[in-house]
mmCIF file of C-alpha atoms in Angstrom:
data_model
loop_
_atom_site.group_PDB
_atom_site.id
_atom_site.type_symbol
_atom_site.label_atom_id
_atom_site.label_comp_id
_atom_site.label_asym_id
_atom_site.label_seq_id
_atom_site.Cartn_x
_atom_site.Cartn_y
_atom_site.Cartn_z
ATOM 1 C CA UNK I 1 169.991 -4.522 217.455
ATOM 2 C CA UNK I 2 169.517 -5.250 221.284
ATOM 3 C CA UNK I 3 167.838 -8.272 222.747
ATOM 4 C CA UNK I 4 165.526 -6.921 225.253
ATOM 5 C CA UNK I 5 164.795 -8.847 228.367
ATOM 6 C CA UNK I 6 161.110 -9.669 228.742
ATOM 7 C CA UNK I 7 158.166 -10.673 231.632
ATOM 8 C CA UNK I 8 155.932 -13.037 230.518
ATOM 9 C CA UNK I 9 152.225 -13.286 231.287
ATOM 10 C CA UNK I 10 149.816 -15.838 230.170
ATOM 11 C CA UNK I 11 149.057 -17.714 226.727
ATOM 12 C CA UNK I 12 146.774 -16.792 223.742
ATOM 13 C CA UNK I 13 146.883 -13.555 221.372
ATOM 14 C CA UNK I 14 150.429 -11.577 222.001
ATOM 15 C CA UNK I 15 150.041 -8.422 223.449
ATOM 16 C CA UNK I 16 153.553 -6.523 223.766
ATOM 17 C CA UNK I 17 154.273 -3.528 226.789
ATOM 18 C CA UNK I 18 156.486 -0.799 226.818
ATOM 19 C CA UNK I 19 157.729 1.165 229.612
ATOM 20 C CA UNK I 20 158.664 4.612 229.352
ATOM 21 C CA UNK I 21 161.503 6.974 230.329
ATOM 22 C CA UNK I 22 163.474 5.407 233.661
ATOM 23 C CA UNK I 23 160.829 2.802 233.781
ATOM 24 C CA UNK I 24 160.913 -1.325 233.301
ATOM 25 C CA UNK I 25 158.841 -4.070 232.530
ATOM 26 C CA UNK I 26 158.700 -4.501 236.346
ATOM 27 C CA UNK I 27 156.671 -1.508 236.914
ATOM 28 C CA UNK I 28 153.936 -2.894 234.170
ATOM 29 C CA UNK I 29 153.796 -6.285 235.944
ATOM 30 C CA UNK I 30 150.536 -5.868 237.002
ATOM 31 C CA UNK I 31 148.723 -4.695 234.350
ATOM 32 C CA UNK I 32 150.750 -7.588 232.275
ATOM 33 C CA UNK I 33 149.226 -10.052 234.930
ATOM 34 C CA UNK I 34 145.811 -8.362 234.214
ATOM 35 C CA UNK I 35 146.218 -9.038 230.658
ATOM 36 C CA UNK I 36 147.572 -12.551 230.385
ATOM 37 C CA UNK I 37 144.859 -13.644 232.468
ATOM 38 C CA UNK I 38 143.212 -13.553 228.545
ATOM 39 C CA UNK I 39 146.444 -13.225 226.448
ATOM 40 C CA UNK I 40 150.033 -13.850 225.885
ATOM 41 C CA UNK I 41 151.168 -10.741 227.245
ATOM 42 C CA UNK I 42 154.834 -9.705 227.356
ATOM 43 C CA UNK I 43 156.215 -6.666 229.140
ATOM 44 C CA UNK I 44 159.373 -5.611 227.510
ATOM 45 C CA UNK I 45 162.775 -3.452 229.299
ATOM 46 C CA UNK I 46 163.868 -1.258 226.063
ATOM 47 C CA UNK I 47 167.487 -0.932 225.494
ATOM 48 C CA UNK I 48 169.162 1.016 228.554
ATOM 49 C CA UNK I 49 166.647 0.308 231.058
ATOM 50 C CA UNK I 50 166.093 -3.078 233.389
ATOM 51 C CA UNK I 51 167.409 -6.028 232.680
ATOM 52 C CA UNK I 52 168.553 -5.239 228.694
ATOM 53 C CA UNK I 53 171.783 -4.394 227.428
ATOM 54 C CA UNK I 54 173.314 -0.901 226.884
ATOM 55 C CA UNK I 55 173.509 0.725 223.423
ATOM 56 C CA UNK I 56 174.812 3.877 222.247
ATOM 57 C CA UNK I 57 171.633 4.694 220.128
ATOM 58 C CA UNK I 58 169.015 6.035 221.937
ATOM 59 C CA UNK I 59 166.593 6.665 218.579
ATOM 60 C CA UNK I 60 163.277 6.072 218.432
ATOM 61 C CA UNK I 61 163.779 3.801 215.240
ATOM 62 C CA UNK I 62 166.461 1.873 216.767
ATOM 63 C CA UNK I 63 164.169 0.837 219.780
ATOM 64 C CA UNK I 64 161.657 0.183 217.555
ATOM 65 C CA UNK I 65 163.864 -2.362 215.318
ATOM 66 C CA UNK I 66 164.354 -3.889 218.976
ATOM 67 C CA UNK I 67 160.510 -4.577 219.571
ATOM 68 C CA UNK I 68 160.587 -5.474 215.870
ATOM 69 C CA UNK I 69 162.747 -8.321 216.630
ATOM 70 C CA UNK I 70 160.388 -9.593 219.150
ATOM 71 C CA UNK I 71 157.296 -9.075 217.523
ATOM 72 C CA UNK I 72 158.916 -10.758 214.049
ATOM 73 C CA UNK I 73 158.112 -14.884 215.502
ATOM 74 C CA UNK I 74 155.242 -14.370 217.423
ATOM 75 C CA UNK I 75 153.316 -12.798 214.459
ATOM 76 C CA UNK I 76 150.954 -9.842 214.744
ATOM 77 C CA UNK I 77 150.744 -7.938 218.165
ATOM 78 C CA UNK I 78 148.721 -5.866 220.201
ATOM 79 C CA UNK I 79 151.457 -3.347 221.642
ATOM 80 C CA UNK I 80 151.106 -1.347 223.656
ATOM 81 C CA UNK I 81 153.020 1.803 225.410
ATOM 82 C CA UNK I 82 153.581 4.392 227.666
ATOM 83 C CA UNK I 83 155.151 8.022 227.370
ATOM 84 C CA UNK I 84 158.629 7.041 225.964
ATOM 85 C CA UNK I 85 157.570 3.924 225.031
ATOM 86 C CA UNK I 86 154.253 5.209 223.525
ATOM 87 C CA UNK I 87 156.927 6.702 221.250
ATOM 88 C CA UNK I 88 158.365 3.885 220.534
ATOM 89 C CA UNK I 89 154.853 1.397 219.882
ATOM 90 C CA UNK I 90 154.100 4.820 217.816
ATOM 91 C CA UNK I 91 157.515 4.429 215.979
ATOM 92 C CA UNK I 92 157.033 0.856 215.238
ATOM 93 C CA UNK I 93 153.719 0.821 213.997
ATOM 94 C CA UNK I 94 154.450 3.400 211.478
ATOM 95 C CA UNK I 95 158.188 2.042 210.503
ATOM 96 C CA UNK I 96 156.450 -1.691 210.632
ATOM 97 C CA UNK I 97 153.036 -1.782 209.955
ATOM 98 C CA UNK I 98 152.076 -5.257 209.495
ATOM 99 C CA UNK I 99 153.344 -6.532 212.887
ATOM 100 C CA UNK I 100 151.218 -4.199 214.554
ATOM 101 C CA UNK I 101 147.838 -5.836 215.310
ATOM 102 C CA UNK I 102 146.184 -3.313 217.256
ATOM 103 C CA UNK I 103 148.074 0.158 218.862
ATOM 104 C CA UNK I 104 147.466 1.187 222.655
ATOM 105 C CA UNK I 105 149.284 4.695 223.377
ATOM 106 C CA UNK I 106 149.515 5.773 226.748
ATOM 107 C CA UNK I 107 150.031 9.141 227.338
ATOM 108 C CA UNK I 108 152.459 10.357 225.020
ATOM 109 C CA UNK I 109 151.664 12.448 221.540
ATOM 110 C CA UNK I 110 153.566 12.024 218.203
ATOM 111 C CA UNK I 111 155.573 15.696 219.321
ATOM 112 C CA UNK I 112 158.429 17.450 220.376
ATOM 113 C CA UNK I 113 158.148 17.662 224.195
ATOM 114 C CA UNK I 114 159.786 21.301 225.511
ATOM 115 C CA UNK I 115 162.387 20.835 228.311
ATOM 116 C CA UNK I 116 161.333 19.002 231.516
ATOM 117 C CA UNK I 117 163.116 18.112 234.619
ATOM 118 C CA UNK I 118 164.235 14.383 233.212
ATOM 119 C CA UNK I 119 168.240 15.609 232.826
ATOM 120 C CA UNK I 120 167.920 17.066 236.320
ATOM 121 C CA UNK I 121 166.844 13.242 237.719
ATOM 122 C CA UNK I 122 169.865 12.011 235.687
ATOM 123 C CA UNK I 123 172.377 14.508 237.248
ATOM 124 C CA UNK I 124 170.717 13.924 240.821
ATOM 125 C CA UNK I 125 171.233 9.918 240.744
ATOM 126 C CA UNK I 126 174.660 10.132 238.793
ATOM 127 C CA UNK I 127 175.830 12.504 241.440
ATOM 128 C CA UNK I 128 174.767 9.979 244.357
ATOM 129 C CA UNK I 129 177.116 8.330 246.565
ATOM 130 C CA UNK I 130 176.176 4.560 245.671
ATOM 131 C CA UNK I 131 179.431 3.618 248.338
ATOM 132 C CA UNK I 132 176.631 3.175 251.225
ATOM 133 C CA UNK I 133 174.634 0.423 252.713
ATOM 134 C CA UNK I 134 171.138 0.960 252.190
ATOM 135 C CA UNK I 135 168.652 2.211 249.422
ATOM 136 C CA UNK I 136 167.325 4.801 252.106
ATOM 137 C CA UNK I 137 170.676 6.787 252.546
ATOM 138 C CA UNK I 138 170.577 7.073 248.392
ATOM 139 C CA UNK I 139 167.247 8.356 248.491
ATOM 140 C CA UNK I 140 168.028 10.842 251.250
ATOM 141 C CA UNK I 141 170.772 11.834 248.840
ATOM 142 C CA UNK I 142 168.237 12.347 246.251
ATOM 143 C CA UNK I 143 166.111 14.239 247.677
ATOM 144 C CA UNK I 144 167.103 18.160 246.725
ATOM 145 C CA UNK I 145 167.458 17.058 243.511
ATOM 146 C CA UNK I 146 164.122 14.983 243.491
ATOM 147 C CA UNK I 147 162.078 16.511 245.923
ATOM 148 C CA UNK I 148 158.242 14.523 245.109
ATOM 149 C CA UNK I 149 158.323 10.758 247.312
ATOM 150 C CA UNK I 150 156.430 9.002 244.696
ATOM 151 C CA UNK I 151 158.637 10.019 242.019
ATOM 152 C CA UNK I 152 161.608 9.905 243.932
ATOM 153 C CA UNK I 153 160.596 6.073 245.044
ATOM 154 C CA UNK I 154 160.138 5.201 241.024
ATOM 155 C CA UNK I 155 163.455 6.026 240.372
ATOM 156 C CA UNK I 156 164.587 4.289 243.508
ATOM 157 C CA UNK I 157 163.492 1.066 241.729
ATOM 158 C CA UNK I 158 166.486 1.278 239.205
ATOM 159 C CA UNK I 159 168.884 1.022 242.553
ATOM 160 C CA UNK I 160 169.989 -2.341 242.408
ATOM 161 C CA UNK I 161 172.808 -4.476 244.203
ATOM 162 C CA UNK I 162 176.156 -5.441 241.912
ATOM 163 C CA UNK I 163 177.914 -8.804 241.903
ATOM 164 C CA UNK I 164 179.877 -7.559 244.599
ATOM 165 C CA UNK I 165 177.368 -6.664 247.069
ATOM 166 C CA UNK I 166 177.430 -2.853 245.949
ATOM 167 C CA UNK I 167 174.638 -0.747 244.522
ATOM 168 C CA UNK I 168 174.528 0.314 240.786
ATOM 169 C CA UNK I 169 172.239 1.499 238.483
ATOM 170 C CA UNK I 170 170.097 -0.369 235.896
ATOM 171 C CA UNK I 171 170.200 2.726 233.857
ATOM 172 C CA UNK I 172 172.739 3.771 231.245
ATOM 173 C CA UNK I 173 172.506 7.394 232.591
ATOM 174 C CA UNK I 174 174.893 8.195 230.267
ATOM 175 C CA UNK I 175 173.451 7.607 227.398
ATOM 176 C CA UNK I 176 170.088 8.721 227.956
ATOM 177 C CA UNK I 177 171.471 12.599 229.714
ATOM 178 C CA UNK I 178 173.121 12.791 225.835
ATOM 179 C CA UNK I 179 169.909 11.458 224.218
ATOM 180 C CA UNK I 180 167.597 13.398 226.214
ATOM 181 C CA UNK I 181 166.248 15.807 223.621
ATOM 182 C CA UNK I 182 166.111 13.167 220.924
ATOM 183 C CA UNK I 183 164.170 11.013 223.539
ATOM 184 C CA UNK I 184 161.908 14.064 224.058
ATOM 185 C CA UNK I 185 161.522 14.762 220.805
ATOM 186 C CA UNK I 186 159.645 12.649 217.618
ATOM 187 C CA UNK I 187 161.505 11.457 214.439
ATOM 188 C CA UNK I 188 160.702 14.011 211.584
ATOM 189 C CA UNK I 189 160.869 11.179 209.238
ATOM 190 C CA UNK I 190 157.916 9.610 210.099
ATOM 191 C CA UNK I 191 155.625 12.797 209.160
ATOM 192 C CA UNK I 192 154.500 11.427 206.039
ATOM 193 C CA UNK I 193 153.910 7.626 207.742
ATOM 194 C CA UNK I 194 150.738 6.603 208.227
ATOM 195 C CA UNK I 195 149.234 3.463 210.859
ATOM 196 C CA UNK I 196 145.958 2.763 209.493
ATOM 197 C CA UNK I 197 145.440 -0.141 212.164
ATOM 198 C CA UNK I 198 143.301 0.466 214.953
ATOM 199 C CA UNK I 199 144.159 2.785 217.702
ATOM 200 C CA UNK I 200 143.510 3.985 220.852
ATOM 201 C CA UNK I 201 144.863 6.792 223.141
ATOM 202 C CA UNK I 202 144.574 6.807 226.478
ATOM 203 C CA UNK I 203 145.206 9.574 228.368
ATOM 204 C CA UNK I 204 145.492 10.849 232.671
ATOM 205 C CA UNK I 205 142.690 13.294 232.391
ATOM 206 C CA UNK I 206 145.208 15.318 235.298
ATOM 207 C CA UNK I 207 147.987 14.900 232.970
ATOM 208 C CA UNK I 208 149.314 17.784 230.157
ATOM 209 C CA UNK I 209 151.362 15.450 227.939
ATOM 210 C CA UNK I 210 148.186 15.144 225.755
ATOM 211 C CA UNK I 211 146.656 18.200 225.091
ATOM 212 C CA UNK I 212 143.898 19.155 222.727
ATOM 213 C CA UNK I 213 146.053 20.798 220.204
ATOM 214 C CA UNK I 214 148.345 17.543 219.919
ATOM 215 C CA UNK I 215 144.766 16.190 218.346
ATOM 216 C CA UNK I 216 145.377 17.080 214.342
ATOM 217 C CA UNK I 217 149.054 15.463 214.895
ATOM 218 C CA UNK I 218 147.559 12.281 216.441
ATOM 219 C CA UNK I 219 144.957 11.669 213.475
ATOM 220 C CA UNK I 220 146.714 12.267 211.065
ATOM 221 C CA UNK I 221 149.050 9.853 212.020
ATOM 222 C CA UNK I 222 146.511 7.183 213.342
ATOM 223 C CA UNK I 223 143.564 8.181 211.201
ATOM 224 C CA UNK I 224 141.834 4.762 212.892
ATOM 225 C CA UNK I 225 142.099 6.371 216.598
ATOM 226 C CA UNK I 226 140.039 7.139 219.497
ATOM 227 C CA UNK I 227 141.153 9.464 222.423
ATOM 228 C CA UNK I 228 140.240 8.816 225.983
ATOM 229 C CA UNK I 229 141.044 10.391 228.839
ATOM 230 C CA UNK I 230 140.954 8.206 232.542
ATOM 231 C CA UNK I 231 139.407 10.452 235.568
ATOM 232 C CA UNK I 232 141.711 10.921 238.313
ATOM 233 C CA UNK I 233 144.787 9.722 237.042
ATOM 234 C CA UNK I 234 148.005 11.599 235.631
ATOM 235 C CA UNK I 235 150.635 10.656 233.957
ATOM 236 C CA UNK I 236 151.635 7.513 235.148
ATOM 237 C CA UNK I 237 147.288 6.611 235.034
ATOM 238 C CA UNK I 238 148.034 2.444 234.736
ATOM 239 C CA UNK I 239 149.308 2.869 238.160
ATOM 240 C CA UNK I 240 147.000 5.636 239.775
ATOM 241 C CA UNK I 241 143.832 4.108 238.227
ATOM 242 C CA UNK I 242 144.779 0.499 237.341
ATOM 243 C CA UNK I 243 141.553 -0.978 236.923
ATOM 244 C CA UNK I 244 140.019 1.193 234.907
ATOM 245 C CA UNK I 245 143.173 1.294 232.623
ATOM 246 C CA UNK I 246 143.370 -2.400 232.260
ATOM 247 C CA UNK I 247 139.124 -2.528 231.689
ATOM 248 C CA UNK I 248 139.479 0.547 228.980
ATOM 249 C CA UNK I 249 142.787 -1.334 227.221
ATOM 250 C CA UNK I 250 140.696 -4.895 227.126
ATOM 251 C CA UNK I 251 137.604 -3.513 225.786
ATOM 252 C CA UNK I 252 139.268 -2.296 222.820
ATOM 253 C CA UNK I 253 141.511 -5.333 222.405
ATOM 254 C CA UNK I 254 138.207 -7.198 222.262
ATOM 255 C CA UNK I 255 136.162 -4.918 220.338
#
């Protein structure tokens, strides 16, 4: 197992965050402040990302055993994730039922995702020249490769400076270009699993990672679940509509 580095907001009921695919608890900082204004809330880096360690296992039931062992002394969470780590809050509540208080997916259905551009991003950033002085040259570099800013500028975040004054990347790149179609795709085990907790999906109503005929997988899965899509917002909708995220997540925490 991997000990994952954490962001801690608050006191009260835990409520646990997951980041997904190139992400870190950074970028969920201020929802987590949002949160813990209420609850204990604690925004997780899973294993190859931010601040935690490398590992060579990029499975969805080996990041889950990570949150596990975080969960394990604080008792039953809330948890909640996005796209990869939707995956993975999905993953956990089905592998490890009674930790999971309450489930919050963001984005992200219990499928097999078809080929995207992620192993593009990996090859762009693993084929920059880190040897220079500032982030904007590396982003320059990146930009063929990565051609939209705000994505671009996400990624950018994982650029930080090494104990000797160079630039590396928090990212196993590695691991996660030879794990990308497991980390795109869901663990066929779990089709007979069942999360009978409550559970809610929230979706970018301008985002096609949740689409209508991911439904029948989702409830029968989460029989307990309600599906909502957030107006104006894509994929990344706790960022592009961060209010109305954090007002739609606490209402159902509450309820």
């Amino acid at each position: 197992m991997v000990s994952l580095s954490s962001l801690d907001f608050g006191a009260g009921r835990p409520v646990v965050i997951l980041h997904g695919l190139f992400g870190s608890a950074r970028n969920w900082s201020t929802v987590a402040r949002s949160l813990g204004r209420t609850r204990h809330a604690i925004a997780l880096d899973l294993r190859n990302h931010g601040e935690s360690p490398w590992a060579a296992d990029m499975s969805y039931r080996a990041m889950a055993a990570d949150v596990r062992d975080v969960i394990a002394p604080l008792g039953r969470c809330a948890v909640i994730g996005h796209s990869m780590g939707g995956k993975v809050a999905m993953a956990l509540a089905l592998l490890y039922p009674g930790l999971v208080e309450r489930l919050v997916v963001v984005d992200i259905a219990p499928v097999a995702y078809g080929p995207r551009r992620h192993a593009d991003y990996i090859e762009a950033m693993r084929a920059a020249d880190l040897g220079v002085v500032r982030r904007a040259q590396v982003g320059a570099q990146l930009r063929d490769g990565i051609p939209d800013d705000d994505l671009r500028a996400f990624l950018l975040q994982n650029l930080v400076r090494d104990t000797q004054g160079g630039m590396r990347w928090r990212l196993n790149l590695d691991v996660l270009a030879e794990h990308m179609g497991e980390i795109m795709g869901w663990p066929a085990e779990l089709a007979e699993a069942r999360y009978d907790g409550p559970t809610l999906f929230v979706t970018g109503a301008e985002s096609d990672y949740v689409r209508p005929e991911h439904h029948a997988a989702i409830r029968t899965l989460f029989p307990r679940v309600r599906i909502v899509a957030i107006a104006e917002a894509g994929h990344w909708l706790h960022a592009q509509q961060s209010q109305r995220f954090v007002a739609e997540v606490e209402a159902f925490l509450n309820s």
